Amino acid sequence: MKLALIGSGKIIMSALDALNHVQGIDVVALCVREASIEKGKLICNQFKINKLYTHYKELLQDPDIEVVYIGLPNHLHYSYTFDALMANKHVICEKPFTAEWEQLQELILLSHESGLYLFEAITSIHTPGFNFIKQNINKIGDIKVIQANYSQYSSRYDDYMQGNVHAAFDPKQAGGALYDINLYNIYILSALIGESEQSHYICNKGYNGIDTSGILTLKFGSIIAVCTGAKDSDSLGYFTIQGTKGYVKVKGSPGVCQSVEVCIDGKVSSFTQEKSTNHMTFEFEFFRDQIASKKLEVCYELLELAVMVSKLLSKSRNDAGINFK
């Protein structure tokens, strides 16, 4: 699988570190802004990438590239994914797919028409810890309550409070706690339980109208759930599923699912992933295997999940009156 990476930020560096441990994926090109060309050269030298582009559409004409990984600010995901699909490239797009779920529908239709793979790079659902949850969730009886919290004081929050607005806190760039950090909670919840029948989002807003922290409440029949995400404060992370016979609990970041504890009728078992493992390796291995299989069924199932999540994000943002325009 011949892969090109788009961007030069932290997520690209994490992806390159992960890809160093994944066989069967050859990173053949990197695309950066003209203003970041020196940084791009350093990245290419460090990771032995042969081709460096500063014009995206020129990269898309390269016949050596099969798959494009888009690691850009949220508001650019739709247009860059659209252009890649039009150029007949498979796409792995960082979360969230798009700012509006209708945009995602357009991309899915285009990928279907072209027979191309289209994946959202969401780490949590591809981890061994998440698989451990799926193996045990049916053993805890009737699920009643789900509580999730992924809160992490942002390294960019102090700048934001001083008036220096980075993408993570910019509504015009589809930033905010819901689309960035609470998304991990929502993805696990949607993947395990499905579509909610009721939901409501309340949040703390910054001076430019972005949500710096927020709480999403949901109802699925007899199950009630609450998802908390914060970039303006800190807390231990967790994702707890409570049933009539026990519980399943992610201890730590729901985005990584590194440690999972299961208690059934008082008997506790657990799974822990080695801390040294870059958690992005699991999703890249999954994408590699799916594209190599030349079977699109699993990809289409994940796109249905992505639409479910995207609809919920859009509704929740509207609940809170957050405007991305």
PDB file of C-alpha atoms in Angstrom:
ATOM      1  CA  MET A   1       0.000   0.000   0.000  1.00  0.00           C
ATOM      2  CA  LYS A   2       1.551   3.284  -1.155  1.00  0.00           C
ATOM      3  CA  LEU A   3       0.537   6.166   1.085  1.00  0.00           C
ATOM      4  CA  ALA A   4       0.859   9.958   0.953  1.00  0.00           C
ATOM      5  CA  LEU A   5       0.451  12.093   4.062  1.00  0.00           C
ATOM      6  CA  ILE A   6      -1.092  15.567   3.906  1.00  0.00           C
ATOM      7  CA  GLY A   7      -0.010  18.026   6.613  1.00  0.00           C
ATOM      8  CA  SER A   8       2.881  18.571   9.003  1.00  0.00           C
ATOM      9  CA  GLY A   9       1.257  18.962  12.432  1.00  0.00           C
ATOM     10  CA  LYS A  10       1.321  16.802  15.547  1.00  0.00           C
ATOM     11  CA  ILE A  11      -1.068  14.195  14.163  1.00  0.00           C
ATOM     12  CA  ILE A  12       1.173  13.665  11.114  1.00  0.00           C
ATOM     13  CA  MET A  13       4.179  13.109  13.365  1.00  0.00           C
ATOM     14  CA  SER A  14       2.214  10.614  15.462  1.00  0.00           C
ATOM     15  CA  ALA A  15       1.060   8.848  12.308  1.00  0.00           C
ATOM     16  CA  LEU A  16       4.612   8.598  10.955  1.00  0.00           C
ATOM     17  CA  ASP A  17       5.821   7.178  14.256  1.00  0.00           C
ATOM     18  CA  ALA A  18       3.049   4.570  14.122  1.00  0.00           C
ATOM     19  CA  LEU A  19       3.753   3.741  10.483  1.00  0.00           C
ATOM     20  CA  ASN A  20       7.361   2.935  11.396  1.00  0.00           C
ATOM     21  CA  HIS A  21       5.931  -0.117  13.171  1.00  0.00           C
ATOM     22  CA  VAL A  22       3.487  -1.176  10.443  1.00  0.00           C
ATOM     23  CA  GLN A  23       4.638  -3.472   7.668  1.00  0.00           C
ATOM     24  CA  GLY A  24       3.063  -3.354   4.236  1.00  0.00           C
ATOM     25  CA  ILE A  25       2.613   0.433   4.079  1.00  0.00           C
ATOM     26  CA  ASP A  26       5.116   2.498   2.128  1.00  0.00           C
ATOM     27  CA  VAL A  27       5.002   6.251   2.789  1.00  0.00           C
ATOM     28  CA  VAL A  28       5.966   7.600  -0.622  1.00  0.00           C
ATOM     29  CA  ALA A  29       5.093  11.297  -0.329  1.00  0.00           C
ATOM     30  CA  LEU A  30       4.349  14.198   1.990  1.00  0.00           C
ATOM     31  CA  CYS A  31       2.431  17.367   1.135  1.00  0.00           C
ATOM     32  CA  VAL A  32       2.861  20.577   3.163  1.00  0.00           C
ATOM     33  CA  ARG A  33       2.070  24.250   2.694  1.00  0.00           C
ATOM     34  CA  GLU A  34       4.653  26.338   0.871  1.00  0.00           C
ATOM     35  CA  ALA A  35       5.282  28.178   4.137  1.00  0.00           C
ATOM     36  CA  SER A  36       6.137  24.862   5.838  1.00  0.00           C
ATOM     37  CA  ILE A  37       8.512  23.525   3.198  1.00  0.00           C
ATOM     38  CA  GLU A  38      11.566  23.587   5.477  1.00  0.00           C
ATOM     39  CA  LYS A  39       9.665  21.628   8.098  1.00  0.00           C
ATOM     40  CA  GLY A  40       8.563  19.263   5.345  1.00  0.00           C
ATOM     41  CA  LYS A  41      12.167  18.675   4.293  1.00  0.00           C
ATOM     42  CA  LEU A  42      13.119  17.820   7.871  1.00  0.00           C
ATOM     43  CA  ILE A  43      10.222  15.368   8.136  1.00  0.00           C
ATOM     44  CA  CYS A  44      11.134  13.733   4.837  1.00  0.00           C
ATOM     45  CA  ASN A  45      14.756  13.363   5.921  1.00  0.00           C
ATOM     46  CA  GLN A  46      13.791  11.966   9.313  1.00  0.00           C
ATOM     47  CA  PHE A  47      11.361   9.385   7.941  1.00  0.00           C
ATOM     48  CA  LYS A  48      13.062   8.735   4.585  1.00  0.00           C
ATOM     49  CA  ILE A  49      10.159  10.000   2.445  1.00  0.00           C
ATOM     50  CA  ASN A  50      11.303  10.459  -1.140  1.00  0.00           C
ATOM     51  CA  LYS A  51       8.743  12.954  -2.442  1.00  0.00           C
ATOM     52  CA  LEU A  52       7.777  16.335  -0.997  1.00  0.00           C
ATOM     53  CA  TYR A  53       4.904  18.345  -2.501  1.00  0.00           C
ATOM     54  CA  THR A  54       3.624  21.831  -1.747  1.00  0.00           C
ATOM     55  CA  HIS A  55       0.700  21.643  -4.188  1.00  0.00           C
ATOM     56  CA  TYR A  56      -1.976  19.108  -3.275  1.00  0.00           C
ATOM     57  CA  LYS A  57      -3.476  18.690  -6.731  1.00  0.00           C
ATOM     58  CA  GLU A  58      -0.019  17.989  -8.126  1.00  0.00           C
ATOM     59  CA  LEU A  59       0.390  15.219  -5.554  1.00  0.00           C
ATOM     60  CA  LEU A  60      -2.966  13.762  -6.555  1.00  0.00           C
ATOM     61  CA  GLN A  61      -1.668  13.326 -10.112  1.00  0.00           C
ATOM     62  CA  ASP A  62       1.185  11.097  -8.898  1.00  0.00           C
ATOM     63  CA  PRO A  63       0.481   7.528 -10.135  1.00  0.00           C
ATOM     64  CA  ASP A  64       2.666   6.031  -7.392  1.00  0.00           C
ATOM     65  CA  ILE A  65       0.198   7.136  -4.709  1.00  0.00           C
ATOM     66  CA  GLU A  66      -2.710   4.806  -3.951  1.00  0.00           C
ATOM     67  CA  VAL A  67      -3.977   6.165  -0.629  1.00  0.00           C
ATOM     68  CA  VAL A  68      -4.066   9.661   0.873  1.00  0.00           C
ATOM     69  CA  TYR A  69      -4.050  10.301   4.635  1.00  0.00           C
ATOM     70  CA  ILE A  70      -5.445  13.745   5.482  1.00  0.00           C
ATOM     71  CA  GLY A  71      -4.153  15.176   8.764  1.00  0.00           C
ATOM     72  CA  LEU A  72      -5.276  18.787   8.394  1.00  0.00           C
ATOM     73  CA  PRO A  73      -7.525  21.103  10.461  1.00  0.00           C
ATOM     74  CA  ASN A  74     -11.148  19.950  10.568  1.00  0.00           C
ATOM     75  CA  HIS A  75     -12.608  22.514   8.169  1.00  0.00           C
ATOM     76  CA  LEU A  76     -10.350  21.274   5.335  1.00  0.00           C
ATOM     77  CA  HIS A  77     -11.344  17.601   5.556  1.00  0.00           C
ATOM     78  CA  TYR A  78     -14.279  17.787   3.171  1.00  0.00           C
ATOM     79  CA  SER A  79     -12.572  19.596   0.286  1.00  0.00           C
ATOM     80  CA  TYR A  80      -9.331  17.620   0.492  1.00  0.00           C
ATOM     81  CA  THR A  81     -11.199  14.316   0.676  1.00  0.00           C
ATOM     82  CA  PHE A  82     -13.428  15.321  -2.248  1.00  0.00           C
ATOM     83  CA  ASP A  83     -10.429  16.184  -4.414  1.00  0.00           C
ATOM     84  CA  ALA A  84      -8.676  12.911  -3.542  1.00  0.00           C
ATOM     85  CA  LEU A  85     -11.711  10.814  -4.409  1.00  0.00           C
ATOM     86  CA  MET A  86     -12.107  12.704  -7.685  1.00  0.00           C
ATOM     87  CA  ALA A  87      -8.471  11.822  -8.419  1.00  0.00           C
ATOM     88  CA  ASN A  88      -9.295   8.130  -7.847  1.00  0.00           C
ATOM     89  CA  LYS A  89      -7.337   7.839  -4.586  1.00  0.00           C
ATOM     90  CA  HIS A  90      -8.452   5.902  -1.531  1.00  0.00           C
ATOM     91  CA  VAL A  91      -8.762   8.199   1.506  1.00  0.00           C
ATOM     92  CA  ILE A  92      -8.047   7.947   5.208  1.00  0.00           C
ATOM     93  CA  CYS A  93      -9.308  11.191   6.765  1.00  0.00           C
ATOM     94  CA  GLU A  94      -8.634  12.272  10.315  1.00  0.00           C
ATOM     95  CA  LYS A  95     -11.608  12.697  12.613  1.00  0.00           C
ATOM     96  CA  PRO A  96     -14.028  14.391  12.402  1.00  0.00           C
ATOM     97  CA  PHE A  97     -14.787  13.524   8.784  1.00  0.00           C
ATOM     98  CA  THR A  98     -16.664  16.750   8.023  1.00  0.00           C
ATOM     99  CA  ALA A  99     -18.220  19.720   9.809  1.00  0.00           C
ATOM    100  CA  GLU A 100     -21.683  18.866   8.438  1.00  0.00           C
ATOM    101  CA  TRP A 101     -23.093  15.372   8.042  1.00  0.00           C
ATOM    102  CA  GLU A 102     -24.561  16.258   4.648  1.00  0.00           C
ATOM    103  CA  GLN A 103     -21.003  16.795   3.391  1.00  0.00           C
ATOM    104  CA  LEU A 104     -20.119  13.293   4.556  1.00  0.00           C
ATOM    105  CA  GLN A 105     -23.075  11.898   2.639  1.00  0.00           C
ATOM    106  CA  GLU A 106     -21.700  13.495  -0.531  1.00  0.00           C
ATOM    107  CA  LEU A 107     -18.266  11.962   0.024  1.00  0.00           C
ATOM    108  CA  ILE A 108     -19.730   8.528   0.687  1.00  0.00           C
ATOM    109  CA  LEU A 109     -21.796   8.663  -2.491  1.00  0.00           C
ATOM    110  CA  LEU A 110     -18.708   9.643  -4.460  1.00  0.00           C
ATOM    111  CA  SER A 111     -16.630   6.837  -2.943  1.00  0.00           C
ATOM    112  CA  HIS A 112     -19.384   4.305  -3.698  1.00  0.00           C
ATOM    113  CA  GLU A 113     -19.662   5.429  -7.303  1.00  0.00           C
ATOM    114  CA  SER A 114     -15.890   5.117  -7.750  1.00  0.00           C
ATOM    115  CA  GLY A 115     -15.430   1.894  -5.783  1.00  0.00           C
ATOM    116  CA  LEU A 116     -12.931   3.608  -3.496  1.00  0.00           C
ATOM    117  CA  TYR A 117     -12.148   3.043   0.168  1.00  0.00           C
ATOM    118  CA  LEU A 118     -13.024   5.912   2.477  1.00  0.00           C
ATOM    119  CA  PHE A 119     -12.107   5.664   6.164  1.00  0.00           C
ATOM    120  CA  GLU A 120     -12.323   7.960   9.168  1.00  0.00           C
ATOM    121  CA  ALA A 121      -9.165   7.746  11.277  1.00  0.00           C
ATOM    122  CA  ILE A 122     -10.695   7.241  14.714  1.00  0.00           C
ATOM    123  CA  THR A 123      -8.274   5.339  16.939  1.00  0.00           C
ATOM    124  CA  SER A 124     -10.551   3.976  19.668  1.00  0.00           C
ATOM    125  CA  ILE A 125     -12.660   1.447  17.750  1.00  0.00           C
ATOM    126  CA  HIS A 126      -9.616  -0.268  16.225  1.00  0.00           C
ATOM    127  CA  THR A 127      -7.746  -0.929  19.480  1.00  0.00           C
ATOM    128  CA  PRO A 128      -7.401  -4.319  21.220  1.00  0.00           C
ATOM    129  CA  GLY A 129      -9.018  -2.699  24.262  1.00  0.00           C
ATOM    130  CA  PHE A 130     -12.178  -1.935  22.304  1.00  0.00           C
ATOM    131  CA  ASN A 131     -12.263  -5.518  21.029  1.00  0.00           C
ATOM    132  CA  PHE A 132     -12.047  -6.663  24.655  1.00  0.00           C
ATOM    133  CA  ILE A 133     -15.088  -4.498  25.458  1.00  0.00           C
ATOM    134  CA  LYS A 134     -17.071  -6.042  22.588  1.00  0.00           C
ATOM    135  CA  GLN A 135     -16.182  -9.541  23.771  1.00  0.00           C
ATOM    136  CA  ASN A 136     -17.517  -8.867  27.269  1.00  0.00           C
ATOM    137  CA  ILE A 137     -20.316  -6.325  26.987  1.00  0.00           C
ATOM    138  CA  ASN A 138     -23.031  -8.969  26.541  1.00  0.00           C
ATOM    139  CA  LYS A 139     -21.969 -10.629  29.798  1.00  0.00           C
ATOM    140  CA  ILE A 140     -22.886  -7.739  32.111  1.00  0.00           C
ATOM    141  CA  GLY A 141     -26.643  -8.166  31.828  1.00  0.00           C
ATOM    142  CA  ASP A 142     -29.072  -5.442  30.805  1.00  0.00           C
ATOM    143  CA  ILE A 143     -27.206  -2.180  30.303  1.00  0.00           C
ATOM    144  CA  LYS A 144     -28.677   0.705  32.273  1.00  0.00           C
ATOM    145  CA  VAL A 145     -26.142   3.539  32.549  1.00  0.00           C
ATOM    146  CA  ILE A 146     -23.112   4.628  30.524  1.00  0.00           C
ATOM    147  CA  GLN A 147     -20.755   7.346  31.744  1.00  0.00           C
ATOM    148  CA  ALA A 148     -17.807   8.690  29.753  1.00  0.00           C
ATOM    149  CA  ASN A 149     -15.283  11.456  30.360  1.00  0.00           C
ATOM    150  CA  TYR A 150     -12.396  12.527  28.186  1.00  0.00           C
ATOM    151  CA  SER A 151     -11.087  15.816  29.533  1.00  0.00           C
ATOM    152  CA  GLN A 152      -7.626  17.195  28.945  1.00  0.00           C
ATOM    153  CA  TYR A 153      -6.439  20.740  29.547  1.00  0.00           C
ATOM    154  CA  SER A 154      -5.390  21.908  26.104  1.00  0.00           C
ATOM    155  CA  SER A 155      -1.848  23.114  25.527  1.00  0.00           C
ATOM    156  CA  ARG A 156      -3.464  25.824  23.389  1.00  0.00           C
ATOM    157  CA  TYR A 157      -6.051  26.999  25.909  1.00  0.00           C
ATOM    158  CA  ASP A 158      -3.797  29.602  27.558  1.00  0.00           C
ATOM    159  CA  ASP A 159      -3.064  31.096  24.128  1.00  0.00           C
ATOM    160  CA  TYR A 160      -6.791  31.111  23.425  1.00  0.00           C
ATOM    161  CA  MET A 161      -7.507  33.030  26.623  1.00  0.00           C
ATOM    162  CA  GLN A 162      -4.907  35.591  25.535  1.00  0.00           C
ATOM    163  CA  GLY A 163      -6.660  36.060  22.192  1.00  0.00           C
ATOM    164  CA  ASN A 164      -4.395  33.806  20.111  1.00  0.00           C
ATOM    165  CA  VAL A 165      -6.903  31.389  18.570  1.00  0.00           C
ATOM    166  CA  HIS A 166      -5.538  28.095  17.245  1.00  0.00           C
ATOM    167  CA  ALA A 167      -7.599  25.751  15.067  1.00  0.00           C
ATOM    168  CA  ALA A 168      -8.720  23.703  18.084  1.00  0.00           C
ATOM    169  CA  PHE A 169     -10.654  26.730  19.420  1.00  0.00           C
ATOM    170  CA  ASP A 170     -11.706  28.340  16.147  1.00  0.00           C
ATOM    171  CA  PRO A 171     -15.353  27.891  15.078  1.00  0.00           C
ATOM    172  CA  LYS A 172     -14.437  28.778  11.488  1.00  0.00           C
ATOM    173  CA  GLN A 173     -12.103  25.771  11.503  1.00  0.00           C
ATOM    174  CA  ALA A 174     -14.705  23.438  13.075  1.00  0.00           C
ATOM    175  CA  GLY A 175     -12.897  23.312  16.400  1.00  0.00           C
ATOM    176  CA  GLY A 176     -14.203  22.881  19.938  1.00  0.00           C
ATOM    177  CA  ALA A 177     -14.451  20.187  22.577  1.00  0.00           C
ATOM    178  CA  LEU A 178     -17.362  18.309  20.985  1.00  0.00           C
ATOM    179  CA  TYR A 179     -15.724  17.746  17.591  1.00  0.00           C
ATOM    180  CA  ASP A 180     -12.263  17.155  19.009  1.00  0.00           C
ATOM    181  CA  ILE A 181     -12.234  15.339  22.327  1.00  0.00           C
ATOM    182  CA  ASN A 182     -15.817  14.306  23.152  1.00  0.00           C
ATOM    183  CA  LEU A 183     -15.950  12.678  19.721  1.00  0.00           C
ATOM    184  CA  TYR A 184     -14.006   9.702  21.110  1.00  0.00           C
ATOM    185  CA  ASN A 185     -16.678   9.080  23.743  1.00  0.00           C
ATOM    186  CA  ILE A 186     -19.432   9.426  21.162  1.00  0.00           C
ATOM    187  CA  TYR A 187     -17.765   7.044  18.723  1.00  0.00           C
ATOM    188  CA  ILE A 188     -17.407   4.233  21.268  1.00  0.00           C
ATOM    189  CA  LEU A 189     -20.967   4.775  22.458  1.00  0.00           C
ATOM    190  CA  SER A 190     -22.390   4.736  18.928  1.00  0.00           C
ATOM    191  CA  ALA A 191     -20.334   1.701  17.888  1.00  0.00           C
ATOM    192  CA  LEU A 192     -21.540  -0.303  20.907  1.00  0.00           C
ATOM    193  CA  ILE A 193     -25.139   0.878  21.380  1.00  0.00           C
ATOM    194  CA  GLY A 194     -26.267   2.385  18.083  1.00  0.00           C
ATOM    195  CA  GLU A 195     -28.382   5.458  17.368  1.00  0.00           C
ATOM    196  CA  SER A 196     -29.904   7.378  20.272  1.00  0.00           C
ATOM    197  CA  GLU A 197     -33.573   8.284  20.434  1.00  0.00           C
ATOM    198  CA  GLN A 198     -32.930  11.423  22.497  1.00  0.00           C
ATOM    199  CA  SER A 199     -29.890  13.639  22.972  1.00  0.00           C
ATOM    200  CA  HIS A 200     -29.020  17.094  24.264  1.00  0.00           C
ATOM    201  CA  TYR A 201     -25.743  18.999  24.436  1.00  0.00           C
ATOM    202  CA  ILE A 202     -24.892  21.784  26.876  1.00  0.00           C
ATOM    203  CA  CYS A 203     -21.525  23.480  27.010  1.00  0.00           C
ATOM    204  CA  ASN A 204     -19.251  26.180  28.325  1.00  0.00           C
ATOM    205  CA  LYS A 205     -18.620  28.668  25.531  1.00  0.00           C
ATOM    206  CA  GLY A 206     -15.576  30.818  24.989  1.00  0.00           C
ATOM    207  CA  TYR A 207     -15.582  34.426  23.868  1.00  0.00           C
ATOM    208  CA  ASN A 208     -15.804  33.463  20.174  1.00  0.00           C
ATOM    209  CA  GLY A 209     -18.723  31.063  20.682  1.00  0.00           C
ATOM    210  CA  ILE A 210     -16.728  27.826  20.617  1.00  0.00           C
ATOM    211  CA  ASP A 211     -17.403  25.085  23.169  1.00  0.00           C
ATOM    212  CA  THR A 212     -14.395  24.738  25.455  1.00  0.00           C
ATOM    213  CA  SER A 213     -16.115  21.951  27.414  1.00  0.00           C
ATOM    214  CA  GLY A 214     -19.490  20.253  27.315  1.00  0.00           C
ATOM    215  CA  ILE A 215     -21.775  17.433  28.375  1.00  0.00           C
ATOM    216  CA  LEU A 216     -23.891  15.341  26.010  1.00  0.00           C
ATOM    217  CA  THR A 217     -26.787  13.365  27.494  1.00  0.00           C
ATOM    218  CA  LEU A 218     -28.450  10.567  25.538  1.00  0.00           C
ATOM    219  CA  LYS A 219     -31.182   7.977  25.837  1.00  0.00           C
ATOM    220  CA  PHE A 220     -31.343   4.603  24.061  1.00  0.00           C
ATOM    221  CA  GLY A 221     -34.549   2.880  25.168  1.00  0.00           C
ATOM    222  CA  SER A 222     -33.870   1.854  28.777  1.00  0.00           C
ATOM    223  CA  ILE A 223     -30.224   3.004  28.598  1.00  0.00           C
ATOM    224  CA  ILE A 224     -29.152   6.494  29.625  1.00  0.00           C
ATOM    225  CA  ALA A 225     -25.717   7.867  28.844  1.00  0.00           C
ATOM    226  CA  VAL A 226     -23.615  10.947  29.499  1.00  0.00           C
ATOM    227  CA  CYS A 227     -20.491  11.958  27.558  1.00  0.00           C
ATOM    228  CA  THR A 228     -18.244  14.690  28.946  1.00  0.00           C
ATOM    229  CA  GLY A 229     -15.430  16.333  27.017  1.00  0.00           C
ATOM    230  CA  ALA A 230     -13.297  19.277  28.098  1.00  0.00           C
ATOM    231  CA  LYS A 231     -10.347  21.221  26.728  1.00  0.00           C
ATOM    232  CA  ASP A 232     -10.481  23.909  29.422  1.00  0.00           C
ATOM    233  CA  SER A 233     -10.028  21.609  32.437  1.00  0.00           C
ATOM    234  CA  ASP A 234      -8.539  18.256  33.353  1.00  0.00           C
ATOM    235  CA  SER A 235      -9.756  14.950  34.741  1.00  0.00           C
ATOM    236  CA  LEU A 236      -8.954  11.264  34.735  1.00  0.00           C
ATOM    237  CA  GLY A 237     -10.522   9.669  31.685  1.00  0.00           C
ATOM    238  CA  TYR A 238     -12.952   6.761  31.759  1.00  0.00           C
ATOM    239  CA  PHE A 239     -15.750   5.026  29.893  1.00  0.00           C
ATOM    240  CA  THR A 240     -18.013   2.946  32.126  1.00  0.00           C
ATOM    241  CA  ILE A 241     -20.880   0.676  31.036  1.00  0.00           C
ATOM    242  CA  GLN A 242     -23.097  -0.462  33.910  1.00  0.00           C
ATOM    243  CA  GLY A 243     -25.306  -3.555  33.633  1.00  0.00           C
ATOM    244  CA  THR A 244     -27.495  -5.634  35.909  1.00  0.00           C
ATOM    245  CA  LYS A 245     -24.741  -8.252  36.329  1.00  0.00           C
ATOM    246  CA  GLY A 246     -21.626  -6.078  36.320  1.00  0.00           C
ATOM    247  CA  TYR A 247     -19.720  -3.417  34.455  1.00  0.00           C
ATOM    248  CA  VAL A 248     -17.098  -2.720  31.802  1.00  0.00           C
ATOM    249  CA  LYS A 249     -14.744   0.197  32.371  1.00  0.00           C
ATOM    250  CA  VAL A 250     -12.055   1.853  30.267  1.00  0.00           C
ATOM    251  CA  LYS A 251      -9.540   3.287  32.704  1.00  0.00           C
ATOM    252  CA  GLY A 252      -7.888   6.288  31.109  1.00  0.00           C
ATOM    253  CA  SER A 253      -8.382   7.938  27.750  1.00  0.00           C
ATOM    254  CA  PRO A 254     -11.357   6.579  25.744  1.00  0.00           C
ATOM    255  CA  GLY A 255      -9.370   7.455  22.649  1.00  0.00           C
ATOM    256  CA  VAL A 256      -6.756   4.820  23.462  1.00  0.00           C
ATOM    257  CA  CYS A 257      -8.646   2.134  25.453  1.00  0.00           C
ATOM    258  CA  GLN A 258      -5.314   1.090  26.913  1.00  0.00           C
ATOM    259  CA  SER A 259      -6.677  -0.489  30.076  1.00  0.00           C
ATOM    260  CA  VAL A 260     -10.107  -2.151  30.344  1.00  0.00           C
ATOM    261  CA  GLU A 261     -11.631  -3.771  33.433  1.00  0.00           C
ATOM    262  CA  VAL A 262     -14.614  -6.116  33.395  1.00  0.00           C
ATOM    263  CA  CYS A 263     -16.577  -7.165  36.476  1.00  0.00           C
ATOM    264  CA  ILE A 264     -19.201  -9.916  36.088  1.00  0.00           C
ATOM    265  CA  ASP A 265     -21.042 -11.134  39.202  1.00  0.00           C
ATOM    266  CA  GLY A 266     -18.189  -9.828  41.338  1.00  0.00           C
ATOM    267  CA  LYS A 267     -15.408 -11.504  39.323  1.00  0.00           C
ATOM    268  CA  VAL A 268     -12.934  -9.041  37.799  1.00  0.00           C
ATOM    269  CA  SER A 269     -10.815  -9.551  34.671  1.00  0.00           C
ATOM    270  CA  SER A 270      -8.796  -7.000  32.748  1.00  0.00           C
ATOM    271  CA  PHE A 271      -6.869  -6.147  29.598  1.00  0.00           C
ATOM    272  CA  THR A 272      -3.902  -3.771  29.392  1.00  0.00           C
ATOM    273  CA  GLN A 273      -2.044  -2.702  26.275  1.00  0.00           C
ATOM    274  CA  GLU A 274       1.682  -1.944  26.553  1.00  0.00           C
ATOM    275  CA  LYS A 275       2.247   1.794  27.021  1.00  0.00           C
ATOM    276  CA  SER A 276       5.096   1.770  24.516  1.00  0.00           C
ATOM    277  CA  THR A 277       2.739   0.897  21.658  1.00  0.00           C
ATOM    278  CA  ASN A 278       1.632   3.831  19.477  1.00  0.00           C
ATOM    279  CA  HIS A 279      -2.135   3.369  19.494  1.00  0.00           C
ATOM    280  CA  MET A 280      -2.390   4.595  15.889  1.00  0.00           C
ATOM    281  CA  THR A 281      -0.671   1.410  14.657  1.00  0.00           C
ATOM    282  CA  PHE A 282      -3.888  -0.575  15.085  1.00  0.00           C
ATOM    283  CA  GLU A 283      -5.979   1.600  12.773  1.00  0.00           C
ATOM    284  CA  PHE A 284      -3.286   1.686  10.079  1.00  0.00           C
ATOM    285  CA  GLU A 285      -2.978  -2.101  10.197  1.00  0.00           C
ATOM    286  CA  PHE A 286      -6.750  -2.313   9.843  1.00  0.00           C
ATOM    287  CA  PHE A 287      -6.830   0.102   6.879  1.00  0.00           C
ATOM    288  CA  ARG A 288      -3.974  -1.786   5.192  1.00  0.00           C
ATOM    289  CA  ASP A 289      -5.741  -5.129   5.562  1.00  0.00           C
ATOM    290  CA  GLN A 290      -9.099  -3.821   4.377  1.00  0.00           C
ATOM    291  CA  ILE A 291      -7.697  -2.195   1.257  1.00  0.00           C
ATOM    292  CA  ALA A 292      -5.646  -5.327   0.488  1.00  0.00           C
ATOM    293  CA  SER A 293      -8.787  -7.478   0.814  1.00  0.00           C
ATOM    294  CA  LYS A 294     -10.457  -5.646  -2.079  1.00  0.00           C
ATOM    295  CA  LYS A 295     -13.775  -6.127  -0.244  1.00  0.00           C
ATOM    296  CA  LEU A 296     -15.741  -3.004   0.592  1.00  0.00           C
ATOM    297  CA  GLU A 297     -18.418  -4.403   2.935  1.00  0.00           C
ATOM    298  CA  VAL A 298     -16.605  -3.539   6.180  1.00  0.00           C
ATOM    299  CA  CYS A 299     -15.718  -0.107   4.860  1.00  0.00           C
ATOM    300  CA  TYR A 300     -19.393   0.560   4.089  1.00  0.00           C
ATOM    301  CA  GLU A 301     -20.424  -0.590   7.583  1.00  0.00           C
ATOM    302  CA  LEU A 302     -17.963   1.848   9.133  1.00  0.00           C
ATOM    303  CA  LEU A 303     -19.244   4.641   6.913  1.00  0.00           C
ATOM    304  CA  GLU A 304     -22.774   3.992   8.232  1.00  0.00           C
ATOM    305  CA  LEU A 305     -21.363   4.376  11.750  1.00  0.00           C
ATOM    306  CA  ALA A 306     -19.547   7.548  10.698  1.00  0.00           C
ATOM    307  CA  VAL A 307     -22.801   9.054   9.401  1.00  0.00           C
ATOM    308  CA  MET A 308     -24.550   8.185  12.672  1.00  0.00           C
ATOM    309  CA  VAL A 309     -21.808   9.963  14.626  1.00  0.00           C
ATOM    310  CA  SER A 310     -21.731  12.923  12.255  1.00  0.00           C
ATOM    311  CA  LYS A 311     -25.492  13.425  12.517  1.00  0.00           C
ATOM    312  CA  LEU A 312     -25.240  13.398  16.303  1.00  0.00           C
ATOM    313  CA  LEU A 313     -22.396  15.919  16.246  1.00  0.00           C
ATOM    314  CA  SER A 314     -24.369  18.253  13.991  1.00  0.00           C
ATOM    315  CA  LYS A 315     -27.506  17.983  16.145  1.00  0.00           C
ATOM    316  CA  SER A 316     -25.524  18.531  19.338  1.00  0.00           C
ATOM    317  CA  ARG A 317     -23.797  21.597  17.927  1.00  0.00           C
ATOM    318  CA  ASN A 318     -27.173  23.019  16.910  1.00  0.00           C
ATOM    319  CA  ASP A 319     -28.544  22.276  20.401  1.00  0.00           C
ATOM    320  CA  ALA A 320     -25.824  24.486  21.855  1.00  0.00           C
ATOM    321  CA  GLY A 321     -26.020  27.182  19.186  1.00  0.00           C
ATOM    322  CA  ILE A 322     -22.432  26.721  18.014  1.00  0.00           C
ATOM    323  CA  ASN A 323     -21.955  28.298  14.599  1.00  0.00           C
ATOM    324  CA  PHE A 324     -19.095  27.115  12.385  1.00  0.00           C
ATOM    325  CA  LYS A 325     -19.665  29.770   9.729  1.00  0.00           C
TER     326      LYS A 325
END
